[in-house]
Short mmCIF file of C-alpha atoms and ligand atoms in Angstrom, two decimals:
data_model
loop_
_atom_site.label_atom_id
_atom_site.label_comp_id
_atom_site.label_asym_id
_atom_site.label_seq_id
_atom_site.Cartn_x
_atom_site.Cartn_y
_atom_site.Cartn_z
CA MET A 35 159.87 97.47 184.21
CA HIS A 36 162.46 99.58 183.34
CA ASP A 37 161.18 102.60 181.48
CA GLU A 38 163.61 103.04 178.51
CA ARG A 39 161.94 106.62 177.85
CA ARG A 40 163.00 108.09 180.91
CA THR A 41 166.70 107.38 180.16
CA THR A 42 166.44 108.06 176.88
CA PRO A 43 166.91 111.45 175.66
CA ARG A 44 163.89 113.43 173.30
CA THR A 45 165.06 114.12 170.06
CA ASP A 46 163.87 118.07 170.02
CA ARG A 47 166.45 117.41 173.22
CA VAL A 48 169.17 116.82 171.44
CA LEU A 49 168.59 118.61 168.15
CA ALA A 50 168.72 122.11 170.40
CA GLU A 51 172.45 120.67 171.52
CA PRO A 52 174.46 123.84 170.28
CA SER A 53 176.80 121.57 168.41
CA LEU A 54 174.44 120.01 167.13
CA ARG A 55 172.65 123.11 165.56
CA GLU A 56 175.97 124.19 164.51
CA ALA A 57 176.12 121.21 162.73
CA ALA A 58 172.54 121.45 161.39
CA SER A 59 173.44 124.83 159.92
CA ARG A 60 176.68 123.42 158.02
CA LEU A 61 175.18 120.39 157.02
CA GLY A 62 171.27 121.05 156.79
CA GLY A 63 168.80 119.75 159.38
CA PRO A 64 167.56 116.19 158.01
CA LEU A 65 171.26 114.95 157.60
CA VAL A 66 171.57 115.60 161.43
CA LYS A 67 168.56 114.28 161.89
CA GLU A 68 169.09 111.14 160.47
CA ALA A 69 172.39 110.88 162.89
CA VAL A 70 170.37 111.69 165.80
CA VAL A 71 167.88 109.41 164.97
CA ALA A 72 170.32 106.68 164.83
CA ALA A 73 172.26 107.30 167.85
CA LEU A 74 169.12 107.50 169.76
CA ALA A 75 168.40 104.05 168.58
CA ARG A 76 171.59 102.56 169.88
CA CYS A 77 170.33 104.64 173.10
CA ARG A 78 167.18 102.48 173.50
CA ALA A 79 169.16 99.22 172.25
CA GLY A 80 171.62 99.90 175.58
CA GLU A 81 174.71 100.28 173.58
CA VAL A 82 175.22 104.38 174.40
CA ALA A 83 174.65 105.84 177.55
CA PRO A 84 171.87 108.63 177.05
CA CYS A 85 175.04 111.24 178.03
CA ASP A 86 176.92 109.83 175.06
CA VAL A 87 174.07 110.35 172.81
CA THR A 88 175.25 113.84 171.19
CA SER A 89 178.67 112.75 170.55
CA VAL A 90 177.79 109.63 168.89
CA ALA A 91 175.28 111.77 166.76
CA LEU A 92 178.12 113.53 165.55
CA SER A 93 180.93 111.45 165.16
CA ILE A 94 178.42 109.32 162.89
CA LEU A 95 177.36 112.70 160.85
CA PRO A 96 179.69 113.38 157.78
CA ASP A 97 181.74 115.97 157.42
CA PHE A 98 180.27 117.38 154.31
CA ALA A 99 176.60 117.47 152.82
CA THR A 100 177.12 115.11 149.90
CA GLN A 101 177.08 111.30 149.79
CA LEU A 102 180.48 111.30 147.86
CA HIS A 103 183.21 110.04 149.64
CA ARG A 104 186.43 111.43 148.72
CA VAL A 105 188.59 107.80 147.96
CA VAL A 106 191.93 107.27 147.98
CA ASN A 107 192.81 105.68 144.14
CA ALA A 108 195.33 102.81 144.39
CA THR A 109 193.90 100.99 141.51
CA GLY A 110 197.11 101.56 139.27
CA VAL A 111 194.91 103.26 136.94
CA ILE A 112 195.68 106.71 136.52
CA VAL A 113 192.67 108.21 135.18
CA HIS A 114 189.53 105.75 136.75
CA THR A 115 186.10 106.32 135.09
CA ASN A 116 184.54 104.57 138.02
CA LEU A 117 186.55 107.07 140.73
CA GLY A 118 185.43 110.30 138.89
CA ARG A 119 188.10 110.47 136.09
CA ALA A 120 190.83 112.67 136.76
CA PRO A 121 191.17 114.59 140.24
CA LEU A 122 191.50 117.87 140.47
CA SER A 123 194.47 120.05 141.22
CA ALA A 124 194.70 122.11 144.64
CA ALA A 125 194.67 124.98 142.09
CA ALA A 126 191.18 123.96 140.20
CA VAL A 127 189.82 123.09 143.77
CA ASP A 128 190.44 126.88 144.86
CA ALA A 129 189.32 127.81 141.69
CA LEU A 130 185.92 126.67 142.16
CA SER A 131 185.31 127.94 145.44
CA VAL A 132 186.05 131.36 143.88
CA ALA A 133 183.48 130.91 141.09
CA ALA A 134 181.06 129.08 143.34
CA GLY A 135 179.73 132.50 144.10
CA ALA A 136 179.08 135.70 142.33
CA THR A 137 180.86 136.32 139.72
CA ASP A 138 182.39 137.37 136.60
CA VAL A 139 181.92 134.98 134.48
CA GLU A 140 179.60 136.99 131.98
CA LEU A 141 180.55 140.51 132.48
CA ASP A 142 183.25 142.55 131.71
CA LEU A 143 184.26 144.54 135.36
CA THR A 144 185.94 147.19 133.48
CA THR A 145 183.43 148.37 130.88
CA GLY A 146 180.44 147.20 133.38
CA ARG A 147 179.21 145.49 129.84
CA ARG A 148 178.41 141.58 129.13
CA GLY A 149 181.66 139.86 128.62
CA ARG A 150 182.17 136.52 126.54
CA ARG A 151 181.39 133.79 128.87
CA GLY A 152 184.53 131.64 130.05
CA ARG A 153 186.91 133.92 127.72
CA SER A 154 189.63 133.69 130.29
CA ALA A 155 189.30 129.67 130.40
CA LEU A 156 189.34 130.14 126.64
CA ALA A 157 192.30 132.11 126.37
CA ALA A 158 194.04 129.39 128.58
CA LEU A 159 192.77 126.58 126.35
CA SER A 160 193.80 129.14 122.81
CA ALA A 161 197.31 129.64 124.66
CA ALA A 162 198.21 125.86 125.30
CA VAL A 163 197.09 125.30 122.19
CA PRO A 164 198.27 127.88 119.84
CA HIS A 165 197.76 125.31 116.52
CA ALA A 166 194.30 126.27 116.86
CA GLY A 167 192.33 129.10 115.36
CA GLY A 168 189.34 128.73 117.30
CA VAL A 169 188.17 127.42 120.77
CA HIS A 170 185.01 125.82 122.03
CA LEU A 171 183.81 124.70 125.37
CA VAL A 172 180.78 122.21 125.94
CA ASN A 173 179.89 119.36 128.68
CA ASN A 174 182.00 116.43 127.48
CA GLY A 175 183.53 114.62 124.65
CA ALA A 176 180.37 113.65 123.60
CA ALA A 177 178.49 116.80 123.86
CA ALA A 178 181.76 118.17 121.46
CA LEU A 179 180.98 115.19 118.80
CA ALA A 180 177.27 115.96 119.35
CA LEU A 181 177.20 119.42 118.55
CA VAL A 182 179.66 119.37 115.80
CA THR A 183 177.37 116.74 114.09
CA VAL A 184 173.97 118.96 114.53
CA ALA A 185 176.12 121.72 113.09
CA LEU A 186 177.96 120.54 110.30
CA ALA A 187 176.13 117.38 109.20
CA ALA A 188 172.53 118.48 109.21
CA GLY A 189 169.94 117.23 106.62
CA GLY A 190 171.28 114.09 105.96
CA ARG A 191 174.63 115.12 104.78
CA ASN A 192 176.99 112.14 105.56
CA ILE A 193 179.59 111.83 108.01
CA VAL A 194 182.62 108.99 106.23
CA VAL A 195 184.24 107.13 108.88
CA ALA A 196 186.30 103.94 108.96
CA ARG A 197 184.48 100.56 109.94
CA GLY A 198 186.89 99.98 112.41
CA GLU A 199 186.78 102.94 114.23
CA MET A 200 183.05 102.51 115.15
CA VAL A 201 184.17 102.52 118.43
CA GLU A 202 182.19 101.47 121.91
CA ILE A 203 183.74 103.64 124.73
CA GLY A 204 182.71 101.78 127.96
CA ASP A 205 179.07 101.39 129.87
CA GLY A 206 177.14 101.06 126.73
CA PHE A 207 178.40 104.21 124.71
CA ARG A 208 178.58 103.55 120.88
CA ILE A 209 180.01 106.95 119.15
CA PRO A 210 178.26 105.87 116.03
CA GLU A 211 174.71 105.88 117.86
CA LEU A 212 175.82 109.08 119.47
CA LEU A 213 176.26 110.50 116.03
CA GLU A 214 173.45 108.75 114.56
CA SER A 215 170.79 109.76 117.59
CA VAL A 216 171.82 113.59 116.82
CA GLY A 217 170.80 112.91 112.83
CA GLY A 218 174.00 112.12 111.70
CA THR A 219 174.20 109.65 108.42
CA LEU A 220 176.98 107.43 108.88
CA ARG A 221 178.94 106.56 105.85
CA GLU A 222 181.03 103.57 106.80
CA VAL A 223 184.52 102.87 104.85
CA GLY A 224 186.75 99.77 104.71
CA THR A 225 186.68 96.90 106.92
CA THR A 226 187.39 96.04 110.74
CA ASN A 227 191.27 95.76 110.24
CA ARG A 228 191.62 97.90 107.14
CA VAL A 229 191.17 101.13 105.52
CA ARG A 230 193.02 102.73 102.50
CA ALA A 231 193.16 106.49 101.25
CA SER A 232 190.97 105.49 97.85
CA ASP A 233 188.13 103.78 100.69
CA TYR A 234 187.94 107.57 101.52
CA ALA A 235 188.32 109.67 98.64
CA ASN A 236 185.70 106.88 97.01
CA ALA A 237 182.93 107.69 99.59
CA VAL A 238 183.53 111.64 99.75
CA ASP A 239 181.06 113.94 97.56
CA GLU A 240 179.25 116.55 97.90
CA ASP A 241 177.00 115.08 100.12
CA THR A 242 179.87 114.43 102.88
CA ALA A 243 179.70 116.73 105.54
CA PHE A 244 183.16 115.80 106.87
CA VAL A 245 185.37 113.12 107.41
CA LEU A 246 185.75 111.49 110.77
CA LYS A 247 188.67 110.11 112.73
CA VAL A 248 188.27 108.41 115.63
CA HIS A 249 190.54 107.38 118.54
CA PRO A 250 190.54 103.75 119.31
CA SER A 251 190.44 104.44 122.96
CA ASN A 252 190.07 100.96 124.86
CA PHE A 253 191.88 98.56 122.17
CA VAL A 254 194.47 98.17 119.84
CA VAL A 255 194.13 96.11 116.76
CA THR A 256 197.39 94.22 115.61
CA GLY A 257 198.60 91.98 112.61
CA PHE A 258 196.90 92.67 109.26
CA THR A 259 196.11 96.32 109.67
CA SER A 260 196.08 99.59 108.10
CA THR A 261 194.59 103.16 108.37
CA VAL A 262 194.61 106.16 106.61
CA SER A 263 196.43 109.15 109.30
CA ILE A 264 195.09 112.47 109.56
CA SER A 265 197.34 114.43 106.79
CA GLU A 266 196.78 111.90 103.76
CA LEU A 267 192.92 112.81 104.72
CA SER A 268 193.31 116.22 104.71
CA SER A 269 194.12 116.52 101.09
CA LEU A 270 190.34 115.33 100.67
CA PRO A 271 188.10 118.13 99.75
CA VAL A 272 185.55 118.25 103.50
CA PRO A 273 187.08 119.33 107.15
CA VAL A 274 188.76 116.26 109.08
CA VAL A 275 187.30 115.56 112.36
CA ALA A 276 189.78 114.24 114.90
CA ASP A 277 187.99 112.69 117.91
CA ILE A 278 191.45 112.30 120.43
CA GLY A 279 188.48 111.33 123.70
CA SER A 280 191.72 111.79 125.63
CA GLY A 281 192.69 115.54 125.79
CA LEU A 282 196.14 115.16 125.40
CA LEU A 283 197.34 118.56 124.09
CA ALA A 284 200.75 118.66 123.23
CA PRO A 285 202.20 114.82 123.01
CA HIS A 286 203.69 113.16 125.41
CA PRO A 287 206.93 111.64 125.92
CA ARG A 288 205.64 108.39 127.73
CA LEU A 289 202.91 108.04 125.84
CA PRO A 290 204.28 108.14 121.69
CA GLU A 291 201.21 106.66 119.93
CA GLU A 292 198.99 108.74 121.93
CA PRO A 293 197.29 111.54 119.70
CA SER A 294 197.24 115.39 121.11
CA ALA A 295 195.44 117.98 119.63
CA ALA A 296 198.67 120.23 118.98
CA ALA A 297 199.62 117.11 116.56
CA CYS A 298 196.31 116.77 114.89
CA LEU A 299 195.92 119.72 113.93
CA ARG A 300 199.90 120.21 112.66
CA ALA A 301 198.56 117.20 110.28
CA GLY A 302 195.64 118.97 108.89
CA ALA A 303 192.78 118.38 111.47
CA ALA A 304 190.14 120.89 110.91
CA LEU A 305 188.69 119.94 113.98
CA VAL A 306 189.87 118.40 117.17
CA THR A 307 187.55 117.24 120.31
CA ALA A 308 188.49 115.83 123.51
CA SER A 309 187.30 115.36 127.06
CA GLY A 310 189.07 117.81 129.41
CA ASP A 311 188.97 115.18 132.31
CA LYS A 312 191.01 112.20 131.06
CA LEU A 313 194.95 113.43 130.09
CA LEU A 314 194.23 116.66 130.08
CA GLY A 315 193.39 116.69 134.32
CA GLY A 316 190.76 118.70 134.52
CA PRO A 317 186.95 118.94 135.45
CA GLN A 318 184.02 117.17 132.94
CA CYS A 319 184.17 118.67 129.74
CA GLY A 320 184.48 118.82 126.27
CA LEU A 321 186.84 120.54 124.19
CA LEU A 322 186.39 121.42 120.67
CA LEU A 323 189.89 123.19 118.30
CA GLY A 324 190.66 124.03 115.29
CA ARG A 325 189.48 126.35 112.28
CA GLU A 326 188.21 129.31 113.68
CA ASP A 327 185.28 129.64 110.68
CA LEU A 328 184.16 126.55 111.94
CA VAL A 329 184.76 126.43 115.64
CA GLU A 330 182.38 129.87 115.69
CA SER A 331 179.64 128.52 113.87
CA LEU A 332 179.59 125.65 116.29
CA ARG A 333 179.67 128.37 119.02
CA ARG A 334 176.55 130.22 117.44
CA HIS A 335 174.32 127.34 116.88
CA PRO A 336 171.06 127.14 118.73
CA PHE A 337 172.01 123.76 120.17
CA ALA A 338 175.49 125.09 121.51
CA ARG A 339 173.15 126.44 124.47
CA ALA A 340 172.05 122.97 125.48
CA LEU A 341 175.72 122.18 125.92
CA ARG A 342 176.86 124.73 128.18
CA VAL A 343 179.53 124.56 130.63
CA ASP A 344 179.17 126.35 134.22
CA LYS A 345 181.10 128.51 136.06
CA LEU A 346 182.45 125.49 137.83
CA THR A 347 183.97 124.18 134.96
CA LEU A 348 185.29 127.17 133.22
CA ALA A 349 187.48 128.01 136.44
CA ALA A 350 188.56 124.81 137.18
CA LEU A 351 189.41 124.24 133.55
CA GLU A 352 191.13 127.77 133.82
CA ALA A 353 193.47 126.55 136.41
CA THR A 354 194.28 123.09 135.63
CA LEU A 355 195.78 124.89 132.27
CA THR A 356 197.32 128.00 133.95
CA GLY A 357 198.08 126.21 137.13
CA PRO A 358 200.86 123.63 138.37
CA PRO A 359 200.63 120.43 136.70
CA PRO A 360 197.34 118.22 138.14
CA PRO A 361 197.49 115.33 139.54
CA VAL A 362 197.44 112.75 136.24
CA ALA A 363 200.39 114.73 134.67
CA VAL A 364 202.18 114.12 138.20
CA ALA A 365 201.39 110.88 138.11
CA LEU A 366 202.34 109.96 134.61
CA SER A 367 205.71 111.90 135.09
CA SER A 368 206.34 109.80 138.35
CA SER A 369 209.58 107.20 138.13
CA ARG A 370 209.22 103.62 139.12
CA GLU A 371 212.18 104.52 141.60
CA GLU A 372 210.22 107.17 143.60
CA LEU A 373 206.88 104.99 143.68
CA MET A 374 208.86 102.03 145.32
CA GLY A 375 210.78 104.27 148.21
CA ARG A 376 207.05 105.20 148.97
CA ALA A 377 205.92 101.43 148.66
CA GLU A 378 209.12 100.38 150.70
CA GLY A 379 208.18 103.36 153.18
CA ILE A 380 204.57 102.18 153.77
CA SER A 381 205.45 98.85 153.96
CA ALA A 382 207.90 99.57 156.41
CA GLU A 383 205.11 101.50 159.25
CA LEU A 384 202.95 98.02 158.83
CA SER A 385 205.58 95.91 159.50
CA GLY A 386 203.88 93.55 162.58
CA THR A 387 201.17 94.61 162.10
CA VAL A 388 200.07 93.18 158.50
CA ASP A 389 202.11 91.41 156.20
CA ALA A 390 203.14 94.28 153.58
CA SER A 391 205.84 94.18 151.10
CA ALA A 392 206.79 96.94 148.43
CA VAL A 393 206.36 95.54 144.93
CA ALA A 394 206.79 96.59 141.40
CA SER A 395 203.58 96.93 139.60
CA SER A 396 202.47 98.18 136.35
CA ALA A 397 200.04 101.27 136.06
CA ALA A 398 197.31 101.99 133.48
CA VAL A 399 196.20 105.39 131.66
CA GLY A 400 192.78 104.26 131.58
CA GLY A 401 189.45 106.41 130.79
CA GLY A 402 190.00 105.74 127.14
CA GLY A 403 193.61 106.68 126.68
CA ALA A 404 196.88 105.07 125.72
CA PRO A 405 195.33 101.54 125.33
CA GLY A 406 197.88 99.10 126.36
CA VAL A 407 200.37 101.05 127.41
CA GLU A 408 201.89 99.98 130.70
CA ILE A 409 203.62 102.09 133.14
CA PRO A 410 206.26 101.07 135.20
CA SER A 411 204.98 101.63 139.16
CA ALA A 412 205.14 100.15 142.46
CA ALA A 413 202.54 98.66 144.85
CA VAL A 414 202.35 98.00 148.33
CA ALA A 415 201.58 93.93 148.32
CA LEU A 416 198.95 93.06 151.59
CA PRO A 417 196.66 89.70 152.04
CA ALA A 418 193.57 89.99 149.67
CA GLU A 419 191.60 89.63 152.77
CA LEU A 420 191.76 93.70 153.28
CA ALA A 421 190.56 94.60 150.11
CA GLU A 422 186.86 94.72 151.57
CA GLY A 423 187.97 96.52 154.84
CA LEU A 424 189.87 99.13 153.16
CA ARG A 425 187.40 99.78 150.41
CA VAL A 426 184.68 100.66 153.27
CA GLY A 427 186.84 102.23 155.62
CA GLU A 428 187.15 105.88 156.02
CA PRO A 429 188.23 107.35 153.77
CA PRO A 430 187.95 104.08 151.36
CA VAL A 431 191.06 103.06 149.88
CA VAL A 432 190.27 100.82 146.72
CA GLY A 433 193.09 98.27 145.50
CA HIS A 434 192.83 96.04 143.32
CA VAL A 435 193.59 91.85 143.84
CA GLU A 436 195.88 90.57 141.36
CA ARG A 437 197.32 86.44 141.98
CA GLY A 438 195.67 86.26 145.59
CA ARG A 439 197.41 89.46 146.86
CA LEU A 440 195.98 93.00 147.23
CA LEU A 441 197.74 95.28 145.44
CA LEU A 442 197.59 99.04 146.78
CA ASP A 443 199.75 100.96 143.62
CA LEU A 444 201.05 104.37 144.43
CA ILE A 445 201.00 106.01 140.88
CA ALA A 446 197.43 107.22 141.58
CA VAL A 447 198.25 108.01 145.14
CA ALA A 448 198.77 111.59 145.90
CA PRO A 449 202.32 111.44 148.19
CA GLY A 450 200.51 113.51 150.93
CA ASP A 451 197.87 110.33 151.60
CA ASP A 452 200.40 107.85 152.22
CA ALA A 453 199.91 108.46 155.71
CA ALA A 454 196.14 108.42 155.36
CA VAL A 455 196.70 104.68 153.59
CA VAL A 456 198.86 103.41 156.79
CA ASP A 457 196.22 104.15 158.98
CA ALA A 458 193.78 102.89 156.95
CA VAL A 459 195.49 99.58 156.27
CA ARG A 460 195.69 99.50 160.51
CA ARG A 461 192.19 99.74 161.15
CA ALA A 462 191.43 97.25 158.03
CA ALA A 463 193.80 94.88 159.69
CA LYS A 464 192.61 95.77 162.74
CA ALA A 465 188.51 95.47 161.72
CA LEU A 466 189.84 91.82 160.48
CA ARG A 467 191.29 90.42 163.59
CA ASP A 468 188.35 91.21 165.81
C1 PLP B 535 186.20 109.07 126.24
C2 PLP B 535 185.63 109.60 124.96
C3 PLP B 535 184.59 110.03 124.23
C4 PLP B 535 183.44 110.67 125.72
O1 PLP B 535 184.16 111.78 126.24
P1 PLP B 535 183.31 111.85 127.14
O2 PLP B 535 183.76 113.14 127.82
O3 PLP B 535 183.04 110.30 127.96
O4 PLP B 535 181.70 112.05 127.02
C5 PLP B 535 184.50 109.83 123.07
N1 PLP B 535 185.56 109.78 121.99
C6 PLP B 535 186.52 108.75 122.22
C7 PLP B 535 187.82 108.52 121.56
C8 PLP B 535 186.91 108.98 124.24
O5 PLP B 535 187.74 108.26 124.39
#
């Protein structure tokens, strides 16, 4: 009988190979051992020669010590929630590696004393929105709303909000439930489709903490509707808090209906809350901008500490604000002609391999921004059967199937990734044929 133990190398012997020891020093022992065990199992099954175990183990090792994959977003949704919202700019990624070690995030190097945490990121945000008297950062948009509620509406004071703005953002996250969960009491005004200035005026009393305007990020109400603008509300004797969601700091010509922090503050909002990883194109964080005294009281509230952003976020946000335009901004300013040219180039590369053609498509902002806005884009149309192979390939390429074809929309694909897309399609097509 053939004794497989004689031919299959021992685990510890393989692990002692210099190349695998080097990999273990980079990725950690458990990941390398897992790969070695898998390679040895294939050796025992006769699929791998004993002398190839090391190279097979190396080939199945991940490049990084995370199970997360870099994914090519060909969905045509610029800020895709399931793909981690905004991809960071190269400048932000570089800033992350600076901040990852010991860093002067809370130390003034010239005096040697404690410095204001994250002062350079806060300064960059102030510079980007000169209308804001004060700025503060928390973990995400929800945390910003929670902090405003805890700090300003504690003790049974009410928050006046239109019924049509009682919004569910996604994955069961409902703004009214968030506010109530941290002790906010809501006073709803108006109906689902209509609210008037007098509704707000009648509801506001001495127990009102603030009026909340919530941007309906992911739906549009049309027909017999009316809302009340921030400038109308700003004459009420209580602060107006505007949750704009998207994080657009200044108006964007392509998204005329999308509220921006600057426009809301100019219109009279006392505070604006927003996310950092939607249209702003930065890391996950929550922005709070507005009246200096209010921002200061939020910053000093004990609860603020529970929502504090880490040094990585501060570094990435600063680089997003001061560095070159992040990928979300680049995608938003791309033209169909340019995207069509890329789609034609990719299709030409694939001719002979697979039935590929360049087609006009329409992209969306996504991630709770600019609902209903269609952005002219272009895609590579492929047979729908390729969808799965592309999704599980390396790197995974995620498109969407429309009318029986797989569309790889290029608006959110970095131009530098076009060659990777071509390779991925070739591999997926080959896997399908084999
Ligand atoms: C996205 C969004 C939020 C939540 O922000 P997160 O950063 O996801 O916590 C709140 N309000 C509005 C209007 C949004 O669009």
